[in-house]
Structures are given as C-alpha cells and as structure tokens.
Amino acid sequence: MEVRLHALAIEDPWNFEEVYGALHDFSRALTLDRKTERIFVHVTTGTHVMQICMFLLTEARYFPGKLLQTSPVRGRDGAAGQIHTVDLDLSRYDAIAKRFAAEAREATSFLKSGIETRSPAFNALIDEIERVAVRSREPILLEGPKGAGKSQLAGRIYELKRERSRLEGRFVEVNRATLRGDAAMSALFGHVRGAFTGAEQAREGLLRSADGGDVVPGRDR
C-alpha cells in the first residue's frame, strides 16, 4: 500500500463553500486505475465541515470509493484501533424513507386541519407549502380572496415551523385595515410613554412582539 499526500489550499476548514469547492476540484482532477487502485475516504479526522463534504462527495461518487471511520478499542490502551466501513447504500434504509414520508403526510394533514381533499391543485399547493415551511426560515406570503382561510392557514404554518424549530417568537395577527396614518407607525414599531398626545403608556409594537416569530397582516386579493 502506498500513501500519497496531496496538499489542498483551504484557508478556513470551517467554511462549507470553500471546503466543498476544494475537495470537489480535487476529486475531478483525481486519476485512478480502477483495476489496481481503490479509494478509501477516512472521515474520522478533520473538522465537521470537512467530514460532511467528504461524505457528500463519496455518496455522489465523485470519490469512487468507500468511507472509513476509525476508533480506539475501549479499555485497551495501546491496542490497535478498529476500522469501520460506512454503508452508503441508502436504498436499503426503507424504514427511514417510510418515516420521512409519514412525517410529510402528517404535516400536510395538519396544514389542511385534518380534512382530506381530492383537489389535485390544492393538494399540490399544500405539499409545496409543507416543503418550504419545514426547510426554510424565510417568510411566506399568502394571498387570496377574503374569507379563503388565509389567517387559519398562516396559523397552521406558524405552528408547523415552530414544531420544527424554524422560529421561536409569537404569532401576531394584524388587521391591516387598522394600520392607518400616524397610528400605523406606533402600532408597528411601538412608542415610549409621552411620545405624543395620548401616549399614556409605553407600547412595545407588533414587530417587536413577533420578533423571532411571524407577523401576519390581512391581505386580500
């Protein structure tokens, strides 16, 4: 067995983009004789970012080899360590796939308030909302006619995102029709006592009240 050292110019081993790019470029430039050479990717050492990137590149077959992990033998000081091969055949993990599918079905059913529908367009919309809600921290804008149930759906989205730790703050529902004139600034951003005539008490403001959560103004189309 021959060990060949390849120095990679990685300035910050915790920068995902930099590490992935360096390892990806290295994998593309790698020459390998499949008849006489094999690749084993050791993922025990290095930063967590490097381990993740090597796992992804090996799973995608940019590194056409096997992942190895090493560990010492417990209770036996000085003994040779153990080598473990990481199984990347994800198709064998049917139980994991079924669990993910079941969680997705539960989430879409929750968004629909447990009411099953036969509308392909509506079901596709709810499926898309579920995927965005559980994977992103970005806000979601709901538009539709008055009485379509936007506020109820917004509340369900909030609960789903909170359950998946996508936000932590409160859910604040606002009737946009009441946000007019100078009172709108006070309602949204708050004020201190005595800031203007009639400001007898300090007010936090809706945006601060919903910090880390969601502010949902009514918007009809």
mmCIF file with all atom_site columns, C-alpha atoms in Angstrom:
data_model
loop_
_atom_site.group_PDB
_atom_site.id
_atom_site.type_symbol
_atom_site.label_atom_id
_atom_site.label_alt_id
_atom_site.label_comp_id
_atom_site.label_asym_id
_atom_site.label_entity_id
_atom_site.label_seq_id
_atom_site.pdbx_PDB_ins_code
_atom_site.Cartn_x
_atom_site.Cartn_y
_atom_site.Cartn_z
_atom_site.occupancy
_atom_site.B_iso_or_equiv
_atom_site.pdbx_formal_charge
_atom_site.auth_seq_id
_atom_site.auth_comp_id
_atom_site.auth_asym_id
_atom_site.auth_atom_id
_atom_site.pdbx_PDB_model_num
ATOM 1   C CA . MET A 1 1   ? 0.000   0.000  0.000   1.00 0.00 ? 1   MET A CA 1
ATOM 2   C CA . GLU A 1 2   ? 1.274   3.455  -0.941  1.00 0.00 ? 2   GLU A CA 1
ATOM 3   C CA . VAL A 1 3   ? 0.295   6.687  0.805   1.00 0.00 ? 3   VAL A CA 1
ATOM 4   C CA . ARG A 1 4   ? 0.299   9.795  -1.375  1.00 0.00 ? 4   ARG A CA 1
ATOM 5   C CA . LEU A 1 5   ? -0.012  13.231 0.168   1.00 0.00 ? 5   LEU A CA 1
ATOM 6   C CA . HIS A 1 6   ? -1.988  15.946 -1.624  1.00 0.00 ? 6   HIS A CA 1
ATOM 7   C CA . ALA A 1 7   ? -1.966  19.425 -0.075  1.00 0.00 ? 7   ALA A CA 1
ATOM 8   C CA . LEU A 1 8   ? -5.189  21.375 -0.606  1.00 0.00 ? 8   LEU A CA 1
ATOM 9   C CA . ALA A 1 9   ? -5.258  25.161 -0.271  1.00 0.00 ? 9   ALA A CA 1
ATOM 10  C CA . ILE A 1 10  ? -8.062  25.541 2.289   1.00 0.00 ? 10  ILE A CA 1
ATOM 11  C CA . GLU A 1 11  ? -7.814  28.758 4.268   1.00 0.00 ? 11  GLU A CA 1
ATOM 12  C CA . ASP A 1 12  ? -10.824 28.160 6.510   1.00 0.00 ? 12  ASP A CA 1
ATOM 13  C CA . PRO A 1 13  ? -11.641 24.468 7.178   1.00 0.00 ? 13  PRO A CA 1
ATOM 14  C CA . TRP A 1 14  ? -14.985 25.536 8.695   1.00 0.00 ? 14  TRP A CA 1
ATOM 15  C CA . ASN A 1 15  ? -16.168 27.329 5.532   1.00 0.00 ? 15  ASN A CA 1
ATOM 16  C CA . PHE A 1 16  ? -18.533 24.889 3.816   1.00 0.00 ? 16  PHE A CA 1
ATOM 17  C CA . GLU A 1 17  ? -18.329 26.524 0.374   1.00 0.00 ? 17  GLU A CA 1
ATOM 18  C CA . GLU A 1 18  ? -14.525 26.699 0.418   1.00 0.00 ? 18  GLU A CA 1
ATOM 19  C CA . VAL A 1 19  ? -14.013 23.151 1.694   1.00 0.00 ? 19  VAL A CA 1
ATOM 20  C CA . TYR A 1 20  ? -16.564 21.593 -0.670  1.00 0.00 ? 20  TYR A CA 1
ATOM 21  C CA . GLY A 1 21  ? -15.120 23.502 -3.630  1.00 0.00 ? 21  GLY A CA 1
ATOM 22  C CA . ALA A 1 22  ? -11.542 22.420 -2.862  1.00 0.00 ? 22  ALA A CA 1
ATOM 23  C CA . LEU A 1 23  ? -12.483 18.768 -2.359  1.00 0.00 ? 23  LEU A CA 1
ATOM 24  C CA . HIS A 1 24  ? -14.735 18.788 -5.427  1.00 0.00 ? 24  HIS A CA 1
ATOM 25  C CA . ASP A 1 25  ? -11.943 20.196 -7.612  1.00 0.00 ? 25  ASP A CA 1
ATOM 26  C CA . PHE A 1 26  ? -9.553  17.607 -6.195  1.00 0.00 ? 26  PHE A CA 1
ATOM 27  C CA . SER A 1 27  ? -11.974 14.776 -6.935  1.00 0.00 ? 27  SER A CA 1
ATOM 28  C CA . ARG A 1 28  ? -12.460 15.935 -10.533 1.00 0.00 ? 28  ARG A CA 1
ATOM 29  C CA . ALA A 1 29  ? -8.688  16.062 -11.116 1.00 0.00 ? 29  ALA A CA 1
ATOM 30  C CA . LEU A 1 30  ? -8.067  12.679 -9.474  1.00 0.00 ? 30  LEU A CA 1
ATOM 31  C CA . THR A 1 31  ? -6.748  9.973  -11.774 1.00 0.00 ? 31  THR A CA 1
ATOM 32  C CA . LEU A 1 32  ? -7.399  6.394  -10.761 1.00 0.00 ? 32  LEU A CA 1
ATOM 33  C CA . ASP A 1 33  ? -6.685  2.995  -12.250 1.00 0.00 ? 33  ASP A CA 1
ATOM 34  C CA . ARG A 1 34  ? -9.812  1.062  -11.337 1.00 0.00 ? 34  ARG A CA 1
ATOM 35  C CA . LYS A 1 35  ? -8.099  -2.291 -11.919 1.00 0.00 ? 35  LYS A CA 1
ATOM 36  C CA . THR A 1 36  ? -5.229  -1.793 -9.499  1.00 0.00 ? 36  THR A CA 1
ATOM 37  C CA . GLU A 1 37  ? -6.271  1.064  -7.198  1.00 0.00 ? 37  GLU A CA 1
ATOM 38  C CA . ARG A 1 38  ? -9.048  1.618  -4.695  1.00 0.00 ? 38  ARG A CA 1
ATOM 39  C CA . ILE A 1 39  ? -10.081 4.701  -2.720  1.00 0.00 ? 39  ILE A CA 1
ATOM 40  C CA . PHE A 1 40  ? -10.881 4.728  0.978   1.00 0.00 ? 40  PHE A CA 1
ATOM 41  C CA . VAL A 1 41  ? -12.081 8.058  2.372   1.00 0.00 ? 41  VAL A CA 1
ATOM 42  C CA . HIS A 1 42  ? -11.227 8.470  6.049   1.00 0.00 ? 42  HIS A CA 1
ATOM 43  C CA . VAL A 1 43  ? -13.826 10.743 7.699   1.00 0.00 ? 43  VAL A CA 1
ATOM 44  C CA . THR A 1 44  ? -12.828 10.436 11.356  1.00 0.00 ? 44  THR A CA 1
ATOM 45  C CA . THR A 1 45  ? -10.370 13.331 11.396  1.00 0.00 ? 45  THR A CA 1
ATOM 46  C CA . GLY A 1 46  ? -10.766 16.946 10.298  1.00 0.00 ? 46  GLY A CA 1
ATOM 47  C CA . THR A 1 47  ? -13.473 19.477 11.011  1.00 0.00 ? 47  THR A CA 1
ATOM 48  C CA . HIS A 1 48  ? -17.137 18.510 10.915  1.00 0.00 ? 48  HIS A CA 1
ATOM 49  C CA . VAL A 1 49  ? -17.480 20.546 7.724   1.00 0.00 ? 49  VAL A CA 1
ATOM 50  C CA . MET A 1 50  ? -14.735 18.520 6.050   1.00 0.00 ? 50  MET A CA 1
ATOM 51  C CA . GLN A 1 51  ? -16.349 15.265 7.181   1.00 0.00 ? 51  GLN A CA 1
ATOM 52  C CA . ILE A 1 52  ? -19.724 16.303 5.773   1.00 0.00 ? 52  ILE A CA 1
ATOM 53  C CA . CYS A 1 53  ? -18.195 17.367 2.459   1.00 0.00 ? 53  CYS A CA 1
ATOM 54  C CA . MET A 1 54  ? -16.243 14.121 2.090   1.00 0.00 ? 54  MET A CA 1
ATOM 55  C CA . PHE A 1 55  ? -19.393 12.143 2.892   1.00 0.00 ? 55  PHE A CA 1
ATOM 56  C CA . LEU A 1 56  ? -21.403 14.045 0.255   1.00 0.00 ? 56  LEU A CA 1
ATOM 57  C CA . LEU A 1 57  ? -18.735 13.699 -2.426  1.00 0.00 ? 57  LEU A CA 1
ATOM 58  C CA . THR A 1 58  ? -18.297 9.990  -1.753  1.00 0.00 ? 58  THR A CA 1
ATOM 59  C CA . GLU A 1 59  ? -22.041 9.343  -1.673  1.00 0.00 ? 59  GLU A CA 1
ATOM 60  C CA . ALA A 1 60  ? -22.332 11.171 -5.028  1.00 0.00 ? 60  ALA A CA 1
ATOM 61  C CA . ARG A 1 61  ? -19.458 9.019  -6.385  1.00 0.00 ? 61  ARG A CA 1
ATOM 62  C CA . TYR A 1 62  ? -17.121 11.940 -7.017  1.00 0.00 ? 62  TYR A CA 1
ATOM 63  C CA . PHE A 1 63  ? -14.805 9.870  -4.842  1.00 0.00 ? 63  PHE A CA 1
ATOM 64  C CA . PRO A 1 64  ? -15.496 6.359  -6.191  1.00 0.00 ? 64  PRO A CA 1
ATOM 65  C CA . GLY A 1 65  ? -14.619 4.556  -3.002  1.00 0.00 ? 65  GLY A CA 1
ATOM 66  C CA . LYS A 1 66  ? -15.697 3.603  0.497   1.00 0.00 ? 66  LYS A CA 1
ATOM 67  C CA . LEU A 1 67  ? -15.984 5.689  3.635   1.00 0.00 ? 67  LEU A CA 1
ATOM 68  C CA . LEU A 1 68  ? -13.936 4.551  6.600   1.00 0.00 ? 68  LEU A CA 1
ATOM 69  C CA . GLN A 1 69  ? -14.118 5.509  10.249  1.00 0.00 ? 69  GLN A CA 1
ATOM 70  C CA . THR A 1 70  ? -11.535 4.576  12.852  1.00 0.00 ? 70  THR A CA 1
ATOM 71  C CA . SER A 1 71  ? -11.880 4.337  16.605  1.00 0.00 ? 71  SER A CA 1
ATOM 72  C CA . PRO A 1 72  ? -9.765  3.124  19.534  1.00 0.00 ? 72  PRO A CA 1
ATOM 73  C CA . VAL A 1 73  ? -10.614 -0.082 21.364  1.00 0.00 ? 73  VAL A CA 1
ATOM 74  C CA . ARG A 1 74  ? -12.216 0.793  24.680  1.00 0.00 ? 74  ARG A CA 1
ATOM 75  C CA . GLY A 1 75  ? -10.406 -0.366 27.776  1.00 0.00 ? 75  GLY A CA 1
ATOM 76  C CA . ARG A 1 76  ? -7.306  -1.488 25.880  1.00 0.00 ? 76  ARG A CA 1
ATOM 77  C CA . ASP A 1 77  ? -4.670  1.217  25.979  1.00 0.00 ? 77  ASP A CA 1
ATOM 78  C CA . GLY A 1 78  ? -2.048  0.886  23.288  1.00 0.00 ? 78  GLY A CA 1
ATOM 79  C CA . ALA A 1 79  ? -4.094  -1.628 21.296  1.00 0.00 ? 79  ALA A CA 1
ATOM 80  C CA . ALA A 1 80  ? -4.589  -1.156 17.583  1.00 0.00 ? 80  ALA A CA 1
ATOM 81  C CA . GLY A 1 81  ? -7.748  0.739  16.723  1.00 0.00 ? 81  GLY A CA 1
ATOM 82  C CA . GLN A 1 82  ? -10.758 -0.507 14.807  1.00 0.00 ? 82  GLN A CA 1
ATOM 83  C CA . ILE A 1 83  ? -11.773 0.328  11.238  1.00 0.00 ? 83  ILE A CA 1
ATOM 84  C CA . HIS A 1 84  ? -15.447 0.575  10.295  1.00 0.00 ? 84  HIS A CA 1
ATOM 85  C CA . THR A 1 85  ? -16.885 0.835  6.785   1.00 0.00 ? 85  THR A CA 1
ATOM 86  C CA . VAL A 1 86  ? -19.795 3.268  6.404   1.00 0.00 ? 86  VAL A CA 1
ATOM 87  C CA . ASP A 1 87  ? -22.606 1.755  4.334   1.00 0.00 ? 87  ASP A CA 1
ATOM 88  C CA . LEU A 1 88  ? -23.740 4.259  1.704   1.00 0.00 ? 88  LEU A CA 1
ATOM 89  C CA . ASP A 1 89  ? -26.439 2.098  0.101   1.00 0.00 ? 89  ASP A CA 1
ATOM 90  C CA . LEU A 1 90  ? -29.299 4.349  1.173   1.00 0.00 ? 90  LEU A CA 1
ATOM 91  C CA . SER A 1 91  ? -31.816 2.282  -0.796  1.00 0.00 ? 91  SER A CA 1
ATOM 92  C CA . ARG A 1 92  ? -31.585 -0.335 1.951   1.00 0.00 ? 92  ARG A CA 1
ATOM 93  C CA . TYR A 1 93  ? -32.954 2.007  4.575   1.00 0.00 ? 93  TYR A CA 1
ATOM 94  C CA . ASP A 1 94  ? -36.631 1.643  3.725   1.00 0.00 ? 94  ASP A CA 1
ATOM 95  C CA . ALA A 1 95  ? -37.635 2.290  7.338   1.00 0.00 ? 95  ALA A CA 1
ATOM 96  C CA . ILE A 1 96  ? -36.005 5.739  7.246   1.00 0.00 ? 96  ILE A CA 1
ATOM 97  C CA . ALA A 1 97  ? -37.678 6.614  3.950   1.00 0.00 ? 97  ALA A CA 1
ATOM 98  C CA . LYS A 1 98  ? -41.059 5.482  5.289   1.00 0.00 ? 98  LYS A CA 1
ATOM 99  C CA . ARG A 1 99  ? -40.597 7.602  8.422   1.00 0.00 ? 99  ARG A CA 1
ATOM 100 C CA . PHE A 1 100 ? -39.829 10.722 6.371   1.00 0.00 ? 100 PHE A CA 1
ATOM 101 C CA . ALA A 1 101 ? -42.853 10.055 4.158   1.00 0.00 ? 101 ALA A CA 1
ATOM 102 C CA . ALA A 1 102 ? -45.101 9.580  7.200   1.00 0.00 ? 102 ALA A CA 1
ATOM 103 C CA . GLU A 1 103 ? -43.879 12.862 8.740   1.00 0.00 ? 103 GLU A CA 1
ATOM 104 C CA . ALA A 1 104 ? -44.576 14.696 5.481   1.00 0.00 ? 104 ALA A CA 1
ATOM 105 C CA . ARG A 1 105 ? -48.107 13.255 5.354   1.00 0.00 ? 105 ARG A CA 1
ATOM 106 C CA . GLU A 1 106 ? -48.731 14.274 8.969   1.00 0.00 ? 106 GLU A CA 1
ATOM 107 C CA . ALA A 1 107 ? -47.513 17.814 8.240   1.00 0.00 ? 107 ALA A CA 1
ATOM 108 C CA . THR A 1 108 ? -49.729 18.251 5.163   1.00 0.00 ? 108 THR A CA 1
ATOM 109 C CA . SER A 1 109 ? -52.713 16.825 7.050   1.00 0.00 ? 109 SER A CA 1
ATOM 110 C CA . PHE A 1 110 ? -52.037 19.324 9.854   1.00 0.00 ? 110 PHE A CA 1
ATOM 111 C CA . LEU A 1 111 ? -51.935 22.213 7.369   1.00 0.00 ? 111 LEU A CA 1
ATOM 112 C CA . LYS A 1 112 ? -55.295 21.048 5.977   1.00 0.00 ? 112 LYS A CA 1
ATOM 113 C CA . SER A 1 113 ? -56.744 20.838 9.505   1.00 0.00 ? 113 SER A CA 1
ATOM 114 C CA . GLY A 1 114 ? -57.113 17.091 9.100   1.00 0.00 ? 114 GLY A CA 1
ATOM 115 C CA . ILE A 1 115 ? -59.598 17.480 6.244   1.00 0.00 ? 115 ILE A CA 1
ATOM 116 C CA . GLU A 1 116 ? -58.688 15.268 3.296   1.00 0.00 ? 116 GLU A CA 1
ATOM 117 C CA . THR A 1 117 ? -59.294 16.856 -0.094  1.00 0.00 ? 117 THR A CA 1
ATOM 118 C CA . ARG A 1 118 ? -59.469 15.460 -3.614  1.00 0.00 ? 118 ARG A CA 1
ATOM 119 C CA . SER A 1 119 ? -58.415 18.631 -5.425  1.00 0.00 ? 119 SER A CA 1
ATOM 120 C CA . PRO A 1 120 ? -55.060 17.891 -7.141  1.00 0.00 ? 120 PRO A CA 1
ATOM 121 C CA . ALA A 1 121 ? -54.233 21.604 -7.388  1.00 0.00 ? 121 ALA A CA 1
ATOM 122 C CA . PHE A 1 122 ? -54.950 22.268 -3.690  1.00 0.00 ? 122 PHE A CA 1
ATOM 123 C CA . ASN A 1 123 ? -53.091 19.166 -2.555  1.00 0.00 ? 123 ASN A CA 1
ATOM 124 C CA . ALA A 1 124 ? -50.065 20.138 -4.662  1.00 0.00 ? 124 ALA A CA 1
ATOM 125 C CA . LEU A 1 125 ? -50.149 23.632 -3.158  1.00 0.00 ? 125 LEU A CA 1
ATOM 126 C CA . ILE A 1 126 ? -50.251 22.310 0.408   1.00 0.00 ? 126 ILE A CA 1
ATOM 127 C CA . ASP A 1 127 ? -47.426 19.859 -0.360  1.00 0.00 ? 127 ASP A CA 1
ATOM 128 C CA . GLU A 1 128 ? -45.314 22.749 -1.637  1.00 0.00 ? 128 GLU A CA 1
ATOM 129 C CA . ILE A 1 129 ? -46.102 24.880 1.425   1.00 0.00 ? 129 ILE A CA 1
ATOM 130 C CA . GLU A 1 130 ? -45.133 21.969 3.682   1.00 0.00 ? 130 GLU A CA 1
ATOM 131 C CA . ARG A 1 131 ? -41.766 21.554 1.957   1.00 0.00 ? 131 ARG A CA 1
ATOM 132 C CA . VAL A 1 132 ? -40.977 25.275 2.242   1.00 0.00 ? 132 VAL A CA 1
ATOM 133 C CA . ALA A 1 133 ? -42.240 25.583 5.820   1.00 0.00 ? 133 ALA A CA 1
ATOM 134 C CA . VAL A 1 134 ? -40.152 22.747 7.257   1.00 0.00 ? 134 VAL A CA 1
ATOM 135 C CA . ARG A 1 135 ? -36.966 23.518 5.312   1.00 0.00 ? 135 ARG A CA 1
ATOM 136 C CA . SER A 1 136 ? -36.750 27.302 5.278   1.00 0.00 ? 136 SER A CA 1
ATOM 137 C CA . ARG A 1 137 ? -36.768 30.174 7.741   1.00 0.00 ? 137 ARG A CA 1
ATOM 138 C CA . GLU A 1 138 ? -37.893 32.624 5.055   1.00 0.00 ? 138 GLU A CA 1
ATOM 139 C CA . PRO A 1 139 ? -41.328 34.284 5.381   1.00 0.00 ? 139 PRO A CA 1
ATOM 140 C CA . ILE A 1 140 ? -44.279 33.008 3.367   1.00 0.00 ? 140 ILE A CA 1
ATOM 141 C CA . LEU A 1 141 ? -46.765 35.415 1.770   1.00 0.00 ? 141 LEU A CA 1
ATOM 142 C CA . LEU A 1 142 ? -50.338 34.122 1.433   1.00 0.00 ? 142 LEU A CA 1
ATOM 143 C CA . GLU A 1 143 ? -52.684 35.852 -0.989  1.00 0.00 ? 143 GLU A CA 1
ATOM 144 C CA . GLY A 1 144 ? -56.280 35.135 -1.805  1.00 0.00 ? 144 GLY A CA 1
ATOM 145 C CA . PRO A 1 145 ? -59.866 36.422 -1.622  1.00 0.00 ? 145 PRO A CA 1
ATOM 146 C CA . LYS A 1 146 ? -61.429 37.484 1.647   1.00 0.00 ? 146 LYS A CA 1
ATOM 147 C CA . GLY A 1 147 ? -62.722 34.532 3.643   1.00 0.00 ? 147 GLY A CA 1
ATOM 148 C CA . ALA A 1 148 ? -60.485 31.998 1.897   1.00 0.00 ? 148 ALA A CA 1
ATOM 149 C CA . GLY A 1 149 ? -58.893 30.967 5.199   1.00 0.00 ? 149 GLY A CA 1
ATOM 150 C CA . LYS A 1 150 ? -55.511 32.697 4.875   1.00 0.00 ? 150 LYS A CA 1
ATOM 151 C CA . SER A 1 151 ? -55.259 33.522 8.580   1.00 0.00 ? 151 SER A CA 1
ATOM 152 C CA . GLN A 1 152 ? -56.122 29.976 9.613   1.00 0.00 ? 152 GLN A CA 1
ATOM 153 C CA . LEU A 1 153 ? -53.548 28.546 7.204   1.00 0.00 ? 153 LEU A CA 1
ATOM 154 C CA . ALA A 1 154 ? -50.974 31.092 8.410   1.00 0.00 ? 154 ALA A CA 1
ATOM 155 C CA . GLY A 1 155 ? -51.529 29.941 11.978  1.00 0.00 ? 155 GLY A CA 1
ATOM 156 C CA . ARG A 1 156 ? -51.042 26.331 10.936  1.00 0.00 ? 156 ARG A CA 1
ATOM 157 C CA . ILE A 1 157 ? -47.831 27.203 9.096   1.00 0.00 ? 157 ILE A CA 1
ATOM 158 C CA . TYR A 1 158 ? -46.586 29.005 12.192  1.00 0.00 ? 158 TYR A CA 1
ATOM 159 C CA . GLU A 1 159 ? -47.290 26.007 14.431  1.00 0.00 ? 159 GLU A CA 1
ATOM 160 C CA . LEU A 1 160 ? -45.583 23.658 11.966  1.00 0.00 ? 160 LEU A CA 1
ATOM 161 C CA . LYS A 1 161 ? -42.489 25.872 11.676  1.00 0.00 ? 161 LYS A CA 1
ATOM 162 C CA . ARG A 1 162 ? -42.328 26.269 15.448  1.00 0.00 ? 162 ARG A CA 1
ATOM 163 C CA . GLU A 1 163 ? -42.575 22.497 15.927  1.00 0.00 ? 163 GLU A CA 1
ATOM 164 C CA . ARG A 1 164 ? -39.630 22.047 13.548  1.00 0.00 ? 164 ARG A CA 1
ATOM 165 C CA . SER A 1 165 ? -37.636 24.780 15.383  1.00 0.00 ? 165 SER A CA 1
ATOM 166 C CA . ARG A 1 166 ? -37.782 27.158 12.411  1.00 0.00 ? 166 ARG A CA 1
ATOM 167 C CA . LEU A 1 167 ? -38.880 30.056 14.623  1.00 0.00 ? 167 LEU A CA 1
ATOM 168 C CA . GLU A 1 168 ? -39.250 30.854 18.297  1.00 0.00 ? 168 GLU A CA 1
ATOM 169 C CA . GLY A 1 169 ? -41.289 34.044 18.653  1.00 0.00 ? 169 GLY A CA 1
ATOM 170 C CA . ARG A 1 170 ? -45.007 34.680 18.873  1.00 0.00 ? 170 ARG A CA 1
ATOM 171 C CA . PHE A 1 171 ? -47.673 34.562 16.186  1.00 0.00 ? 171 PHE A CA 1
ATOM 172 C CA . VAL A 1 172 ? -49.176 38.052 15.849  1.00 0.00 ? 172 VAL A CA 1
ATOM 173 C CA . GLU A 1 173 ? -52.220 38.571 13.645  1.00 0.00 ? 173 GLU A CA 1
ATOM 174 C CA . VAL A 1 174 ? -52.906 42.128 12.465  1.00 0.00 ? 174 VAL A CA 1
ATOM 175 C CA . ASN A 1 175 ? -55.903 43.603 10.697  1.00 0.00 ? 175 ASN A CA 1
ATOM 176 C CA . ARG A 1 176 ? -54.186 45.728 8.081   1.00 0.00 ? 176 ARG A CA 1
ATOM 177 C CA . ALA A 1 177 ? -57.247 47.952 7.739   1.00 0.00 ? 177 ALA A CA 1
ATOM 178 C CA . THR A 1 178 ? -56.491 49.361 11.202  1.00 0.00 ? 178 THR A CA 1
ATOM 179 C CA . LEU A 1 179 ? -52.948 50.431 10.257  1.00 0.00 ? 179 LEU A CA 1
ATOM 180 C CA . ARG A 1 180 ? -53.557 53.956 9.025   1.00 0.00 ? 180 ARG A CA 1
ATOM 181 C CA . GLY A 1 181 ? -51.863 57.312 9.419   1.00 0.00 ? 181 GLY A CA 1
ATOM 182 C CA . ASP A 1 182 ? -49.566 58.083 12.347  1.00 0.00 ? 182 ASP A CA 1
ATOM 183 C CA . ALA A 1 183 ? -51.110 55.296 14.397  1.00 0.00 ? 183 ALA A CA 1
ATOM 184 C CA . ALA A 1 184 ? -49.650 52.741 11.987  1.00 0.00 ? 184 ALA A CA 1
ATOM 185 C CA . MET A 1 185 ? -46.063 53.632 12.924  1.00 0.00 ? 185 MET A CA 1
ATOM 186 C CA . SER A 1 186 ? -46.883 53.408 16.611  1.00 0.00 ? 186 SER A CA 1
ATOM 187 C CA . ALA A 1 187 ? -48.691 50.087 16.208  1.00 0.00 ? 187 ALA A CA 1
ATOM 188 C CA . LEU A 1 188 ? -45.874 48.512 14.212  1.00 0.00 ? 188 LEU A CA 1
ATOM 189 C CA . PHE A 1 189 ? -42.794 49.949 15.908  1.00 0.00 ? 189 PHE A CA 1
ATOM 190 C CA . GLY A 1 190 ? -44.146 50.937 19.327  1.00 0.00 ? 190 GLY A CA 1
ATOM 191 C CA . HIS A 1 191 ? -43.552 54.120 21.338  1.00 0.00 ? 191 HIS A CA 1
ATOM 192 C CA . VAL A 1 192 ? -42.471 55.345 24.756  1.00 0.00 ? 192 VAL A CA 1
ATOM 193 C CA . ARG A 1 193 ? -44.781 56.991 27.242  1.00 0.00 ? 193 ARG A CA 1
ATOM 194 C CA . GLY A 1 194 ? -45.379 60.628 26.401  1.00 0.00 ? 194 GLY A CA 1
ATOM 195 C CA . ALA A 1 195 ? -44.061 60.338 22.841  1.00 0.00 ? 195 ALA A CA 1
ATOM 196 C CA . PHE A 1 196 ? -47.192 62.104 21.578  1.00 0.00 ? 196 PHE A CA 1
ATOM 197 C CA . THR A 1 197 ? -50.546 63.296 22.822  1.00 0.00 ? 197 THR A CA 1
ATOM 198 C CA . GLY A 1 198 ? -52.497 60.357 24.157  1.00 0.00 ? 198 GLY A CA 1
ATOM 199 C CA . ALA A 1 199 ? -49.445 58.115 24.655  1.00 0.00 ? 199 ALA A CA 1
ATOM 200 C CA . GLU A 1 200 ? -50.152 57.475 28.319  1.00 0.00 ? 200 GLU A CA 1
ATOM 201 C CA . GLN A 1 201 ? -48.320 54.145 28.375  1.00 0.00 ? 201 GLN A CA 1
ATOM 202 C CA . ALA A 1 202 ? -45.346 52.688 26.543  1.00 0.00 ? 202 ALA A CA 1
ATOM 203 C CA . ARG A 1 203 ? -46.194 50.286 23.748  1.00 0.00 ? 203 ARG A CA 1
ATOM 204 C CA . GLU A 1 204 ? -43.896 47.517 22.521  1.00 0.00 ? 204 GLU A CA 1
ATOM 205 C CA . GLY A 1 205 ? -45.060 47.414 18.914  1.00 0.00 ? 205 GLY A CA 1
ATOM 206 C CA . LEU A 1 206 ? -46.263 44.497 16.838  1.00 0.00 ? 206 LEU A CA 1
ATOM 207 C CA . LEU A 1 207 ? -42.939 43.852 15.106  1.00 0.00 ? 207 LEU A CA 1
ATOM 208 C CA . ARG A 1 208 ? -41.058 43.574 18.398  1.00 0.00 ? 208 ARG A CA 1
ATOM 209 C CA . SER A 1 209 ? -43.836 41.423 19.870  1.00 0.00 ? 209 SER A CA 1
ATOM 210 C CA . ALA A 1 210 ? -43.392 38.979 16.996  1.00 0.00 ? 210 ALA A CA 1
ATOM 211 C CA . ASP A 1 211 ? -39.581 39.099 16.991  1.00 0.00 ? 211 ASP A CA 1
ATOM 212 C CA . GLY A 1 212 ? -38.369 35.642 16.029  1.00 0.00 ? 212 GLY A CA 1
ATOM 213 C CA . GLY A 1 213 ? -41.902 34.628 15.046  1.00 0.00 ? 213 GLY A CA 1
ATOM 214 C CA . ASP A 1 214 ? -44.414 35.806 12.450  1.00 0.00 ? 214 ASP A CA 1
ATOM 215 C CA . VAL A 1 215 ? -46.447 38.926 11.835  1.00 0.00 ? 215 VAL A CA 1
ATOM 216 C CA . VAL A 1 216 ? -49.447 38.134 9.661   1.00 0.00 ? 216 VAL A CA 1
ATOM 217 C CA . PRO A 1 217 ? -51.303 41.159 8.257   1.00 0.00 ? 217 PRO A CA 1
ATOM 218 C CA . GLY A 1 218 ? -54.557 40.567 6.448   1.00 0.00 ? 218 GLY A CA 1
ATOM 219 C CA . ARG A 1 219 ? -54.085 40.759 2.681   1.00 0.00 ? 219 ARG A CA 1
ATOM 220 C CA . ASP A 1 220 ? -56.952 40.113 0.304   1.00 0.00 ? 220 ASP A CA 1
ATOM 221 C CA . ARG A 1 221 ? -56.630 39.767 -3.431  1.00 0.00 ? 221 ARG A CA 1
#
